[in-house]
Amino acid sequence: MSQLNDFIATYIARMPSIRWVDIVEILLIAFLMYHILVWVKNTRAWSLLKGIIVIAVFILIAAYFQMNTILWIVQNAFGVAVTAVVVILQPELRKALEELGQKNIISSIIPFETYRTSEEGRFSDKTINEITKACVEMGKVKTGALIVIEQNQSLSEYERTGIDVDGIVTSQLLINIFEKNTPLHDGAVIVRGNRVTSATCYLPLSDNMALSKDLGTRHRAGVGISEATDSMTVIVSEETGKISVAYKGELERSLDGDRLKERLKSIQNKPEEEPKKRILWKGRSKSEK
């Protein structure tokens, strides 16, 4: 027992002093590693990581048995392998950096807003009503639609793939654009503020394997643009007439008109109205007359 106590005392005496900065550093590293593992698990990097672990085990076995030829090949191919991993994971790395740039902590320091919000917010209540009315009407007759609503991140690179419209958002305009067999019906419409800026725009398709197999290109494009930017996309199915909303990579299906209005208002960024002050008139009483 005394030997154990001596060992513990000697071990504690040799331990370096721990500062509060060291504790903060450990917590930051643990936080960073946790989010890296979560990110890896939700991307194609998870399968790649499992393959790398298998190769690492094989290298350890080769090192244990002193297989010099294999170790020489690994040593010379290491630099090429790192470059190959970066190239393979380029879409995932780009997405991770974009998500990092969308964090509020950075947005509060560096304002990336493309325009200032007015008293109505990013768009007016009238625009919400017009989009909702158009989607409900198109859903009744099963007219497919894809409407992308811009927030802080600019959609200019996707606007360039379409045709300039620059018209005020109305239900009649949206219905006419997506009417079958018309020149502008194929592709997406981009809405900025209270105006339709462009139509027939091409959007990136999502490669999310968790999406239902019965979803077509229109829904995958809506989810894809919501993964690449902070926009909200309203989708009307041509097969079922059901309304869906894609936002932050998630797809919400089978919305009615009221629910669609709620989702649009959630990104409206409309300032809260200050309560009106009640002004009480203080007149002279009859006794004072």
JSON list of C-alpha atoms in Angstrom, two decimals, residues 122-211:
[
{"chain": "A", "resi": 122, "resn": "ARG", "atom": "CA", "xyz": [-37.24, 41.02, -47.01]},
{"chain": "A", "resi": 123, "resn": "PHE", "atom": "CA", "xyz": [-40.59, 41.00, -48.78]},
{"chain": "A", "resi": 124, "resn": "SER", "atom": "CA", "xyz": [-44.07, 42.26, -48.04]},
{"chain": "A", "resi": 125, "resn": "ASP", "atom": "CA", "xyz": [-47.13, 40.41, -46.78]},
{"chain": "A", "resi": 126, "resn": "LYS", "atom": "CA", "xyz": [-48.63, 40.97, -50.22]},
{"chain": "A", "resi": 127, "resn": "THR", "atom": "CA", "xyz": [-45.79, 38.98, -51.79]},
{"chain": "A", "resi": 128, "resn": "ILE", "atom": "CA", "xyz": [-46.42, 36.13, -49.33]},
{"chain": "A", "resi": 129, "resn": "ASN", "atom": "CA", "xyz": [-50.11, 36.13, -50.22]},
{"chain": "A", "resi": 130, "resn": "GLU", "atom": "CA", "xyz": [-49.40, 36.21, -53.95]},
{"chain": "A", "resi": 131, "resn": "ILE", "atom": "CA", "xyz": [-46.91, 33.31, -53.80]},
{"chain": "A", "resi": 132, "resn": "THR", "atom": "CA", "xyz": [-49.28, 31.27, -51.64]},
{"chain": "A", "resi": 133, "resn": "LYS", "atom": "CA", "xyz": [-52.26, 31.97, -53.89]},
{"chain": "A", "resi": 134, "resn": "ALA", "atom": "CA", "xyz": [-50.28, 31.02, -57.01]},
{"chain": "A", "resi": 135, "resn": "CYS", "atom": "CA", "xyz": [-49.00, 27.76, -55.47]},
{"chain": "A", "resi": 136, "resn": "VAL", "atom": "CA", "xyz": [-52.46, 26.73, -54.25]},
{"chain": "A", "resi": 137, "resn": "GLU", "atom": "CA", "xyz": [-54.00, 27.44, -57.66]},
{"chain": "A", "resi": 138, "resn": "MET", "atom": "CA", "xyz": [-51.24, 25.59, -59.51]},
{"chain": "A", "resi": 139, "resn": "GLY", "atom": "CA", "xyz": [-51.57, 22.68, -57.10]},
{"chain": "A", "resi": 140, "resn": "LYS", "atom": "CA", "xyz": [-55.27, 22.33, -57.93]},
{"chain": "A", "resi": 141, "resn": "VAL", "atom": "CA", "xyz": [-54.55, 21.85, -61.63]},
{"chain": "A", "resi": 142, "resn": "LYS", "atom": "CA", "xyz": [-51.23, 19.99, -61.07]},
{"chain": "A", "resi": 143, "resn": "THR", "atom": "CA", "xyz": [-48.98, 22.59, -62.65]},
{"chain": "A", "resi": 144, "resn": "GLY", "atom": "CA", "xyz": [-45.37, 22.07, -61.61]},
{"chain": "A", "resi": 145, "resn": "ALA", "atom": "CA", "xyz": [-43.55, 25.05, -60.09]},
{"chain": "A", "resi": 146, "resn": "LEU", "atom": "CA", "xyz": [-40.17, 25.83, -58.54]},
{"chain": "A", "resi": 147, "resn": "ILE", "atom": "CA", "xyz": [-39.85, 29.18, -56.73]},
{"chain": "A", "resi": 148, "resn": "VAL", "atom": "CA", "xyz": [-36.57, 30.12, -55.02]},
{"chain": "A", "resi": 149, "resn": "ILE", "atom": "CA", "xyz": [-36.75, 32.97, -52.49]},
{"chain": "A", "resi": 150, "resn": "GLU", "atom": "CA", "xyz": [-33.46, 34.73, -51.79]},
{"chain": "A", "resi": 151, "resn": "GLN", "atom": "CA", "xyz": [-32.31, 35.64, -48.29]},
{"chain": "A", "resi": 152, "resn": "ASN", "atom": "CA", "xyz": [-28.85, 36.96, -47.38]},
{"chain": "A", "resi": 153, "resn": "GLN", "atom": "CA", "xyz": [-26.79, 34.95, -49.86]},
{"chain": "A", "resi": 154, "resn": "SER", "atom": "CA", "xyz": [-26.91, 36.23, -53.40]},
{"chain": "A", "resi": 155, "resn": "LEU", "atom": "CA", "xyz": [-28.36, 33.98, -56.11]},
{"chain": "A", "resi": 156, "resn": "SER", "atom": "CA", "xyz": [-26.81, 35.96, -58.97]},
{"chain": "A", "resi": 157, "resn": "GLU", "atom": "CA", "xyz": [-24.82, 32.99, -60.28]},
{"chain": "A", "resi": 158, "resn": "TYR", "atom": "CA", "xyz": [-28.07, 31.05, -60.73]},
{"chain": "A", "resi": 159, "resn": "GLU", "atom": "CA", "xyz": [-29.90, 34.05, -62.20]},
{"chain": "A", "resi": 160, "resn": "ARG", "atom": "CA", "xyz": [-27.38, 34.14, -65.03]},
{"chain": "A", "resi": 161, "resn": "THR", "atom": "CA", "xyz": [-28.53, 30.68, -66.15]},
{"chain": "A", "resi": 162, "resn": "GLY", "atom": "CA", "xyz": [-32.07, 31.94, -66.77]},
{"chain": "A", "resi": 163, "resn": "ILE", "atom": "CA", "xyz": [-33.97, 34.74, -68.49]},
{"chain": "A", "resi": 164, "resn": "ASP", "atom": "CA", "xyz": [-34.39, 38.17, -66.90]},
{"chain": "A", "resi": 165, "resn": "VAL", "atom": "CA", "xyz": [-37.93, 39.01, -65.86]},
{"chain": "A", "resi": 166, "resn": "ASP", "atom": "CA", "xyz": [-37.72, 41.81, -63.26]},
{"chain": "A", "resi": 167, "resn": "GLY", "atom": "CA", "xyz": [-41.43, 41.92, -62.50]},
{"chain": "A", "resi": 168, "resn": "ILE", "atom": "CA", "xyz": [-43.44, 42.48, -59.34]},
{"chain": "A", "resi": 169, "resn": "VAL", "atom": "CA", "xyz": [-44.50, 39.22, -57.70]},
{"chain": "A", "resi": 170, "resn": "THR", "atom": "CA", "xyz": [-48.14, 38.48, -58.47]},
{"chain": "A", "resi": 171, "resn": "SER", "atom": "CA", "xyz": [-50.04, 35.24, -58.59]},
{"chain": "A", "resi": 172, "resn": "GLN", "atom": "CA", "xyz": [-50.97, 35.86, -62.24]},
{"chain": "A", "resi": 173, "resn": "LEU", "atom": "CA", "xyz": [-47.32, 36.31, -63.22]},
{"chain": "A", "resi": 174, "resn": "LEU", "atom": "CA", "xyz": [-46.20, 33.12, -61.46]},
{"chain": "A", "resi": 175, "resn": "ILE", "atom": "CA", "xyz": [-49.07, 31.08, -62.91]},
{"chain": "A", "resi": 176, "resn": "ASN", "atom": "CA", "xyz": [-48.33, 32.36, -66.42]},
{"chain": "A", "resi": 177, "resn": "ILE", "atom": "CA", "xyz": [-44.62, 31.56, -66.08]},
{"chain": "A", "resi": 178, "resn": "PHE", "atom": "CA", "xyz": [-45.21, 27.95, -65.02]},
{"chain": "A", "resi": 179, "resn": "GLU", "atom": "CA", "xyz": [-48.12, 27.31, -67.41]},
{"chain": "A", "resi": 180, "resn": "LYS", "atom": "CA", "xyz": [-47.40, 24.17, -69.41]},
{"chain": "A", "resi": 181, "resn": "ASN", "atom": "CA", "xyz": [-45.99, 24.52, -72.93]},
{"chain": "A", "resi": 182, "resn": "THR", "atom": "CA", "xyz": [-44.91, 28.13, -72.38]},
{"chain": "A", "resi": 183, "resn": "PRO", "atom": "CA", "xyz": [-41.32, 29.30, -73.04]},
{"chain": "A", "resi": 184, "resn": "LEU", "atom": "CA", "xyz": [-40.59, 30.05, -69.34]},
{"chain": "A", "resi": 185, "resn": "HIS", "atom": "CA", "xyz": [-42.23, 27.09, -67.60]},
{"chain": "A", "resi": 186, "resn": "ASP", "atom": "CA", "xyz": [-39.14, 24.85, -67.50]},
{"chain": "A", "resi": 187, "resn": "GLY", "atom": "CA", "xyz": [-36.73, 25.69, -64.70]},
{"chain": "A", "resi": 188, "resn": "ALA", "atom": "CA", "xyz": [-36.84, 27.76, -61.52]},
{"chain": "A", "resi": 189, "resn": "VAL", "atom": "CA", "xyz": [-38.03, 31.27, -60.73]},
{"chain": "A", "resi": 190, "resn": "ILE", "atom": "CA", "xyz": [-35.88, 33.40, -58.43]},
{"chain": "A", "resi": 191, "resn": "VAL", "atom": "CA", "xyz": [-37.58, 35.95, -56.17]},
{"chain": "A", "resi": 192, "resn": "ARG", "atom": "CA", "xyz": [-35.61, 38.77, -54.56]},
{"chain": "A", "resi": 193, "resn": "GLY", "atom": "CA", "xyz": [-37.61, 41.02, -52.29]},
{"chain": "A", "resi": 194, "resn": "ASN", "atom": "CA", "xyz": [-40.93, 41.75, -53.96]},
{"chain": "A", "resi": 195, "resn": "ARG", "atom": "CA", "xyz": [-39.77, 41.07, -57.52]},
{"chain": "A", "resi": 196, "resn": "VAL", "atom": "CA", "xyz": [-39.31, 38.07, -59.77]},
{"chain": "A", "resi": 197, "resn": "THR", "atom": "CA", "xyz": [-35.77, 38.60, -61.05]},
{"chain": "A", "resi": 198, "resn": "SER", "atom": "CA", "xyz": [-35.30, 35.63, -63.37]},
{"chain": "A", "resi": 199, "resn": "ALA", "atom": "CA", "xyz": [-37.03, 32.53, -64.75]},
{"chain": "A", "resi": 200, "resn": "THR", "atom": "CA", "xyz": [-35.98, 29.21, -66.33]},
{"chain": "A", "resi": 201, "resn": "CYS", "atom": "CA", "xyz": [-32.97, 29.07, -63.99]},
{"chain": "A", "resi": 202, "resn": "TYR", "atom": "CA", "xyz": [-30.90, 25.91, -63.54]},
{"chain": "A", "resi": 203, "resn": "LEU", "atom": "CA", "xyz": [-30.32, 24.73, -59.98]},
{"chain": "A", "resi": 204, "resn": "PRO", "atom": "CA", "xyz": [-27.87, 22.19, -58.52]},
{"chain": "A", "resi": 205, "resn": "LEU", "atom": "CA", "xyz": [-29.37, 18.78, -57.78]},
{"chain": "A", "resi": 206, "resn": "SER", "atom": "CA", "xyz": [-29.07, 17.31, -54.29]},
{"chain": "A", "resi": 207, "resn": "ASP", "atom": "CA", "xyz": [-27.15, 14.06, -53.89]},
{"chain": "A", "resi": 208, "resn": "ASN", "atom": "CA", "xyz": [-28.78, 13.34, -50.52]},
{"chain": "A", "resi": 209, "resn": "MET", "atom": "CA", "xyz": [-29.46, 9.61, -50.52]},
{"chain": "A", "resi": 210, "resn": "ALA", "atom": "CA", "xyz": [-32.01, 10.01, -47.71]},
{"chain": "A", "resi": 211, "resn": "LEU", "atom": "CA", "xyz": [-34.51, 11.69, -50.05]}
]
